[in-house]
Structure formats: C-alpha cells, structure tokens
Amino acid sequence: MRHHTHDESAHHADVWTGRATNRVQWLLALVGAACLALGIELAVDSTWTSGVAPLAMSVVGCIAAGLLVLFGTLAFVHVALKVDRECLEVRCGHIGLPRRRIPLSHVAGAEFAAHVTPRHWGGWGYRWRPEKGTAVVVRRGEGIVLRLWDGHTFTITVDDAESAVRVIRDRLRTVTPGTAH
C-alpha cells in the first residue's frame, strides 16, 4: 500500500478527469473493417471478368468506405475530459483527436444536462448545430453544457457530469473573464 502525503493529495485535487464510452461503436468499426477486408480481397484475389475499371472502382470504394467508417467510429468510441486550474480539455478517441482546449477564462458558466442524446445532435461525434452550438457526443446520457463568453455553447457527454460541473463552477470563481492564461 502506498501512502500519500498531504501535498500529493492536494496536487491530485487540482485536476478533474472524466470520460464517457460507447461500446456500440465497436460494432460499427467492425463493419468498417469488413469493408476494408472486402476491398483488399477484391484487389488480391479477384476473378472479376467485367474489366479493370469496374474492379478498380469496387476496390477503391470498399477500401475508402471501410477506412471512413473504421476511423470515423474509432475516433468517437470515447471522450476524455480534463479540467485543471486554467483550462478544460476534451480529447476524442484513442489518439486524442479531435481535441479542443478551452481556457476557463472563456467560460461564462456550466450546467448539468441530464439527458444528452445523439438524436438531438444529428448523430455521434463532434457536432455543430446553429441553434444548439457545438458538442462532442459519444453516447446518450448525462453531460455538461458550457456557456462561453462569446455566446456559444459547448456540450460534452461525460460520466459523473454533476461532479465536473461543480469543479468547473468552483474554478470559475477564481478566474477573471476574458483574460488569457
């Protein structure tokens, strides 16, 4: 068992982290991998007799669709949120892209949203709707809605969103609006 000193526990309290995951998107990634495999199979072992152009179009189409679906879904299998003393950072997928870093000085407020759904945003992923703002939606459920000083909103689906809102509100009390950190 490792013992933490008072300074270590205070340091860990400076950063709040959370995430949300969508396991259903792994099924979509499998569909993308199947399309990719079909394109490779057609290219390597084809008995296509209709000519080279239709074969090339089929191979390219299967590989392109497979890569698009595969990478598009893997990028939004999960979202990670980190809130420190200066900013809030959102990272998507396994490589952390797309990523958005929002200084707390740009945040006017934070609200808990009990029910955020992909249906309200037009699907999973990094979304923008003129009447709603921007969002990172990886699953339905609870989330955070940030009101930014420029009038925009940014919504993130994340587990334990109420805790995140409390941390963000606490941090906003010590930040001067509109200042760069």
PDB file of C-alpha atoms in Angstrom:
ATOM      1  CA  MET A   1       0.000   0.000   0.000  1.00  0.00           C
ATOM      2  CA  ARG A   2       1.353   3.412  -0.909  1.00  0.00           C
ATOM      3  CA  HIS A   3       0.862   6.319   1.439  1.00  0.00           C
ATOM      4  CA  HIS A   4       0.279   9.780   0.033  1.00  0.00           C
ATOM      5  CA  THR A   5       1.499  12.890   1.735  1.00  0.00           C
ATOM      6  CA  HIS A   6      -0.807  15.855   2.153  1.00  0.00           C
ATOM      7  CA  ASP A   7       0.987  17.694  -0.692  1.00  0.00           C
ATOM      8  CA  GLU A   8       0.440  14.793  -3.110  1.00  0.00           C
ATOM      9  CA  SER A   9      -3.310  14.598  -2.431  1.00  0.00           C
ATOM     10  CA  ALA A  10      -3.646  18.371  -2.829  1.00  0.00           C
ATOM     11  CA  HIS A  11      -1.834  18.156  -6.175  1.00  0.00           C
ATOM     12  CA  HIS A  12      -4.183  15.421  -7.442  1.00  0.00           C
ATOM     13  CA  ALA A  13      -7.202  17.549  -6.494  1.00  0.00           C
ATOM     14  CA  ASP A  14      -6.021  20.223  -8.942  1.00  0.00           C
ATOM     15  CA  VAL A  15      -7.085  18.118 -11.938  1.00  0.00           C
ATOM     16  CA  TRP A  16     -10.503  16.544 -12.522  1.00  0.00           C
ATOM     17  CA  THR A  17     -10.723  13.872 -15.210  1.00  0.00           C
ATOM     18  CA  GLY A  18     -13.682  12.026 -16.624  1.00  0.00           C
ATOM     19  CA  ARG A  19     -14.695  10.085 -19.682  1.00  0.00           C
ATOM     20  CA  ALA A  20     -17.600   8.518 -21.497  1.00  0.00           C
ATOM     21  CA  THR A  21     -17.536   5.425 -23.684  1.00  0.00           C
ATOM     22  CA  ASN A  22     -19.802   3.959 -26.347  1.00  0.00           C
ATOM     23  CA  ARG A  23     -19.246   0.248 -26.893  1.00  0.00           C
ATOM     24  CA  VAL A  24     -21.846   0.100 -29.687  1.00  0.00           C
ATOM     25  CA  GLN A  25     -19.463   1.963 -31.952  1.00  0.00           C
ATOM     26  CA  TRP A  26     -17.090  -1.017 -31.829  1.00  0.00           C
ATOM     27  CA  LEU A  27     -19.718  -2.851 -33.906  1.00  0.00           C
ATOM     28  CA  LEU A  28     -19.632  -0.068 -36.489  1.00  0.00           C
ATOM     29  CA  ALA A  29     -15.835  -0.287 -36.502  1.00  0.00           C
ATOM     30  CA  LEU A  30     -16.175  -3.995 -37.328  1.00  0.00           C
ATOM     31  CA  VAL A  31     -18.385  -3.096 -40.296  1.00  0.00           C
ATOM     32  CA  GLY A  32     -15.660  -0.707 -41.476  1.00  0.00           C
ATOM     33  CA  ALA A  33     -13.006  -3.391 -41.052  1.00  0.00           C
ATOM     34  CA  ALA A  34     -15.182  -5.816 -43.070  1.00  0.00           C
ATOM     35  CA  CYS A  35     -15.494  -3.297 -45.927  1.00  0.00           C
ATOM     36  CA  LEU A  36     -11.739  -2.763 -45.850  1.00  0.00           C
ATOM     37  CA  ALA A  37     -11.123  -6.530 -45.899  1.00  0.00           C
ATOM     38  CA  LEU A  38     -13.532  -6.943 -48.823  1.00  0.00           C
ATOM     39  CA  GLY A  39     -11.686  -4.265 -50.802  1.00  0.00           C
ATOM     40  CA  ILE A  40      -8.350  -5.961 -50.134  1.00  0.00           C
ATOM     41  CA  GLU A  41      -9.802  -9.374 -51.024  1.00  0.00           C
ATOM     42  CA  LEU A  42     -11.152  -7.998 -54.315  1.00  0.00           C
ATOM     43  CA  ALA A  43      -7.785  -6.446 -55.136  1.00  0.00           C
ATOM     44  CA  VAL A  44      -5.742  -9.553 -54.320  1.00  0.00           C
ATOM     45  CA  ASP A  45      -7.884 -12.476 -55.393  1.00  0.00           C
ATOM     46  CA  SER A  46     -10.442 -11.245 -57.879  1.00  0.00           C
ATOM     47  CA  THR A  47     -11.990 -13.308 -60.644  1.00  0.00           C
ATOM     48  CA  TRP A  48     -13.707 -10.191 -61.956  1.00  0.00           C
ATOM     49  CA  THR A  49     -14.386 -10.553 -65.676  1.00  0.00           C
ATOM     50  CA  SER A  50     -16.140  -7.271 -66.403  1.00  0.00           C
ATOM     51  CA  GLY A  51     -12.953  -5.247 -66.930  1.00  0.00           C
ATOM     52  CA  VAL A  52     -10.377  -3.345 -64.934  1.00  0.00           C
ATOM     53  CA  ALA A  53     -12.360  -0.112 -64.399  1.00  0.00           C
ATOM     54  CA  PRO A  54     -15.286  -1.710 -62.511  1.00  0.00           C
ATOM     55  CA  LEU A  55     -12.843  -3.778 -60.424  1.00  0.00           C
ATOM     56  CA  ALA A  56     -10.754  -0.696 -59.564  1.00  0.00           C
ATOM     57  CA  MET A  57     -13.875   1.262 -58.649  1.00  0.00           C
ATOM     58  CA  SER A  58     -15.083  -1.576 -56.413  1.00  0.00           C
ATOM     59  CA  VAL A  59     -11.709  -1.954 -54.687  1.00  0.00           C
ATOM     60  CA  VAL A  60     -11.290   1.777 -54.122  1.00  0.00           C
ATOM     61  CA  GLY A  61     -14.907   2.154 -52.991  1.00  0.00           C
ATOM     62  CA  CYS A  62     -14.689  -0.702 -50.462  1.00  0.00           C
ATOM     63  CA  ILE A  63     -11.355   0.473 -49.077  1.00  0.00           C
ATOM     64  CA  ALA A  64     -12.470   4.121 -48.875  1.00  0.00           C
ATOM     65  CA  ALA A  65     -15.781   3.233 -47.204  1.00  0.00           C
ATOM     66  CA  GLY A  66     -14.010   0.871 -44.819  1.00  0.00           C
ATOM     67  CA  LEU A  67     -11.403   3.437 -43.786  1.00  0.00           C
ATOM     68  CA  LEU A  68     -14.003   6.168 -43.390  1.00  0.00           C
ATOM     69  CA  VAL A  69     -16.272   4.052 -41.201  1.00  0.00           C
ATOM     70  CA  LEU A  70     -13.390   2.497 -39.260  1.00  0.00           C
ATOM     71  CA  PHE A  71     -11.594   5.713 -38.405  1.00  0.00           C
ATOM     72  CA  GLY A  72     -14.796   7.720 -38.065  1.00  0.00           C
ATOM     73  CA  THR A  73     -16.143   5.377 -35.426  1.00  0.00           C
ATOM     74  CA  LEU A  74     -12.870   4.733 -33.584  1.00  0.00           C
ATOM     75  CA  ALA A  75     -12.358   8.477 -33.205  1.00  0.00           C
ATOM     76  CA  PHE A  76     -15.561   8.679 -31.168  1.00  0.00           C
ATOM     77  CA  VAL A  77     -15.586   5.440 -29.178  1.00  0.00           C
ATOM     78  CA  HIS A  78     -14.848   7.523 -26.101  1.00  0.00           C
ATOM     79  CA  VAL A  79     -14.256  11.076 -24.965  1.00  0.00           C
ATOM     80  CA  ALA A  80     -11.914  12.169 -22.177  1.00  0.00           C
ATOM     81  CA  LEU A  81     -12.344  15.418 -20.269  1.00  0.00           C
ATOM     82  CA  LYS A  82      -9.679  17.068 -18.129  1.00  0.00           C
ATOM     83  CA  VAL A  83     -10.286  20.184 -16.047  1.00  0.00           C
ATOM     84  CA  ASP A  84      -7.323  21.852 -14.384  1.00  0.00           C
ATOM     85  CA  ARG A  85      -6.864  25.295 -12.814  1.00  0.00           C
ATOM     86  CA  GLU A  86      -6.545  27.070 -16.183  1.00  0.00           C
ATOM     87  CA  CYS A  87      -8.471  25.186 -18.843  1.00  0.00           C
ATOM     88  CA  LEU A  88     -10.779  22.408 -19.863  1.00  0.00           C
ATOM     89  CA  GLU A  89      -9.507  19.917 -22.445  1.00  0.00           C
ATOM     90  CA  VAL A  90     -11.623  17.476 -24.455  1.00  0.00           C
ATOM     91  CA  ARG A  91      -9.953  14.584 -26.305  1.00  0.00           C
ATOM     92  CA  CYS A  92     -11.735  12.101 -28.514  1.00  0.00           C
ATOM     93  CA  GLY A  93     -10.857   8.522 -29.391  1.00  0.00           C
ATOM     94  CA  HIS A  94      -7.686   6.575 -28.803  1.00  0.00           C
ATOM     95  CA  ILE A  95      -5.252   9.125 -30.210  1.00  0.00           C
ATOM     96  CA  GLY A  96      -6.959  12.150 -28.690  1.00  0.00           C
ATOM     97  CA  LEU A  97      -8.158  13.730 -31.927  1.00  0.00           C
ATOM     98  CA  PRO A  98     -10.138  15.804 -32.432  1.00  0.00           C
ATOM     99  CA  ARG A  99      -9.105  17.803 -29.397  1.00  0.00           C
ATOM    100  CA  ARG A 100     -10.397  21.073 -28.005  1.00  0.00           C
ATOM    101  CA  ARG A 101      -8.813  23.171 -25.278  1.00  0.00           C
ATOM    102  CA  ILE A 102     -10.969  25.885 -23.704  1.00  0.00           C
ATOM    103  CA  PRO A 103      -9.386  28.310 -21.223  1.00  0.00           C
ATOM    104  CA  LEU A 104     -11.604  28.741 -18.169  1.00  0.00           C
ATOM    105  CA  SER A 105     -11.395  32.492 -18.743  1.00  0.00           C
ATOM    106  CA  HIS A 106     -13.559  31.888 -21.854  1.00  0.00           C
ATOM    107  CA  VAL A 107     -16.257  30.025 -19.870  1.00  0.00           C
ATOM    108  CA  ALA A 108     -19.197  32.028 -18.502  1.00  0.00           C
ATOM    109  CA  GLY A 109     -20.928  29.088 -16.837  1.00  0.00           C
ATOM    110  CA  ALA A 110     -21.508  25.353 -16.725  1.00  0.00           C
ATOM    111  CA  GLU A 111     -24.743  23.403 -16.421  1.00  0.00           C
ATOM    112  CA  PHE A 112     -25.546  19.760 -15.875  1.00  0.00           C
ATOM    113  CA  ALA A 113     -27.576  18.163 -18.687  1.00  0.00           C
ATOM    114  CA  ALA A 114     -29.319  15.006 -17.504  1.00  0.00           C
ATOM    115  CA  HIS A 115     -30.213  13.723 -20.966  1.00  0.00           C
ATOM    116  CA  VAL A 116     -27.983  14.401 -23.980  1.00  0.00           C
ATOM    117  CA  THR A 117     -28.661  12.160 -26.983  1.00  0.00           C
ATOM    118  CA  PRO A 118     -27.036  11.669 -30.385  1.00  0.00           C
ATOM    119  CA  ARG A 119     -30.518  12.102 -31.845  1.00  0.00           C
ATOM    120  CA  HIS A 120     -30.692  15.712 -30.623  1.00  0.00           C
ATOM    121  CA  TRP A 121     -27.335  16.460 -32.245  1.00  0.00           C
ATOM    122  CA  GLY A 122     -27.688  14.530 -35.511  1.00  0.00           C
ATOM    123  CA  GLY A 123     -25.542  11.554 -34.505  1.00  0.00           C
ATOM    124  CA  TRP A 124     -22.391  10.635 -32.643  1.00  0.00           C
ATOM    125  CA  GLY A 125     -19.204  12.614 -32.914  1.00  0.00           C
ATOM    126  CA  TYR A 126     -18.109  16.225 -32.954  1.00  0.00           C
ATOM    127  CA  ARG A 127     -21.265  18.107 -33.892  1.00  0.00           C
ATOM    128  CA  TRP A 128     -22.382  21.649 -34.642  1.00  0.00           C
ATOM    129  CA  ARG A 129     -25.936  22.891 -34.920  1.00  0.00           C
ATOM    130  CA  PRO A 130     -26.667  26.603 -35.376  1.00  0.00           C
ATOM    131  CA  GLU A 131     -29.465  26.657 -32.812  1.00  0.00           C
ATOM    132  CA  LYS A 132     -27.660  24.492 -30.228  1.00  0.00           C
ATOM    133  CA  GLY A 133     -23.924  25.182 -30.531  1.00  0.00           C
ATOM    134  CA  THR A 134     -21.122  22.602 -30.617  1.00  0.00           C
ATOM    135  CA  ALA A 135     -20.976  19.201 -28.938  1.00  0.00           C
ATOM    136  CA  VAL A 136     -18.942  16.056 -28.506  1.00  0.00           C
ATOM    137  CA  VAL A 137     -21.480  13.255 -28.192  1.00  0.00           C
ATOM    138  CA  VAL A 138     -20.301   9.662 -27.817  1.00  0.00           C
ATOM    139  CA  ARG A 139     -23.352   8.197 -26.065  1.00  0.00           C
ATOM    140  CA  ARG A 140     -26.697   9.198 -24.652  1.00  0.00           C
ATOM    141  CA  GLY A 141     -26.931  10.199 -21.031  1.00  0.00           C
ATOM    142  CA  GLU A 142     -25.602  12.905 -18.787  1.00  0.00           C
ATOM    143  CA  GLY A 143     -23.348  15.685 -19.955  1.00  0.00           C
ATOM    144  CA  ILE A 144     -22.014  19.177 -19.396  1.00  0.00           C
ATOM    145  CA  VAL A 145     -23.163  22.315 -21.196  1.00  0.00           C
ATOM    146  CA  LEU A 146     -20.616  25.113 -21.135  1.00  0.00           C
ATOM    147  CA  ARG A 147     -21.751  28.661 -21.830  1.00  0.00           C
ATOM    148  CA  LEU A 148     -18.864  30.614 -23.332  1.00  0.00           C
ATOM    149  CA  TRP A 149     -18.386  34.377 -23.055  1.00  0.00           C
ATOM    150  CA  ASP A 150     -18.679  34.737 -26.846  1.00  0.00           C
ATOM    151  CA  GLY A 151     -22.302  33.493 -26.662  1.00  0.00           C
ATOM    152  CA  HIS A 152     -21.640  29.963 -27.919  1.00  0.00           C
ATOM    153  CA  THR A 153     -22.283  26.721 -26.061  1.00  0.00           C
ATOM    154  CA  PHE A 154     -20.221  23.541 -25.938  1.00  0.00           C
ATOM    155  CA  THR A 155     -21.777  20.260 -24.785  1.00  0.00           C
ATOM    156  CA  ILE A 156     -19.802  17.177 -23.761  1.00  0.00           C
ATOM    157  CA  THR A 157     -21.178  13.772 -22.793  1.00  0.00           C
ATOM    158  CA  VAL A 158     -19.184  12.553 -19.795  1.00  0.00           C
ATOM    159  CA  ASP A 159     -19.785  10.236 -16.848  1.00  0.00           C
ATOM    160  CA  ASP A 160     -20.264  11.945 -13.472  1.00  0.00           C
ATOM    161  CA  ALA A 161     -21.129  15.208 -15.204  1.00  0.00           C
ATOM    162  CA  GLU A 162     -22.568  16.715 -11.994  1.00  0.00           C
ATOM    163  CA  SER A 163     -19.158  16.415 -10.352  1.00  0.00           C
ATOM    164  CA  ALA A 164     -17.495  18.022 -13.362  1.00  0.00           C
ATOM    165  CA  VAL A 165     -19.952  20.937 -13.269  1.00  0.00           C
ATOM    166  CA  ARG A 166     -19.203  21.508  -9.560  1.00  0.00           C
ATOM    167  CA  VAL A 167     -15.444  21.530 -10.255  1.00  0.00           C
ATOM    168  CA  ILE A 168     -15.809  23.897 -13.214  1.00  0.00           C
ATOM    169  CA  ARG A 169     -18.058  26.290 -11.274  1.00  0.00           C
ATOM    170  CA  ASP A 170     -15.600  26.256  -8.373  1.00  0.00           C
ATOM    171  CA  ARG A 171     -12.719  27.078 -10.743  1.00  0.00           C
ATOM    172  CA  LEU A 172     -14.719  29.850 -12.441  1.00  0.00           C
ATOM    173  CA  ARG A 173     -14.938  31.758  -9.139  1.00  0.00           C
ATOM    174  CA  THR A 174     -11.177  32.360  -9.269  1.00  0.00           C
ATOM    175  CA  VAL A 175     -10.892  33.228 -12.990  1.00  0.00           C
ATOM    176  CA  THR A 176     -11.252  36.697 -14.492  1.00  0.00           C
ATOM    177  CA  PRO A 177     -13.500  36.563 -17.594  1.00  0.00           C
ATOM    178  CA  GLY A 178     -11.855  37.166 -20.935  1.00  0.00           C
ATOM    179  CA  THR A 179      -8.260  37.079 -19.701  1.00  0.00           C
ATOM    180  CA  ALA A 180      -5.740  34.838 -21.419  1.00  0.00           C
ATOM    181  CA  HIS A 181      -3.918  32.243 -19.329  1.00  0.00           C
TER     182      HIS A 181
END
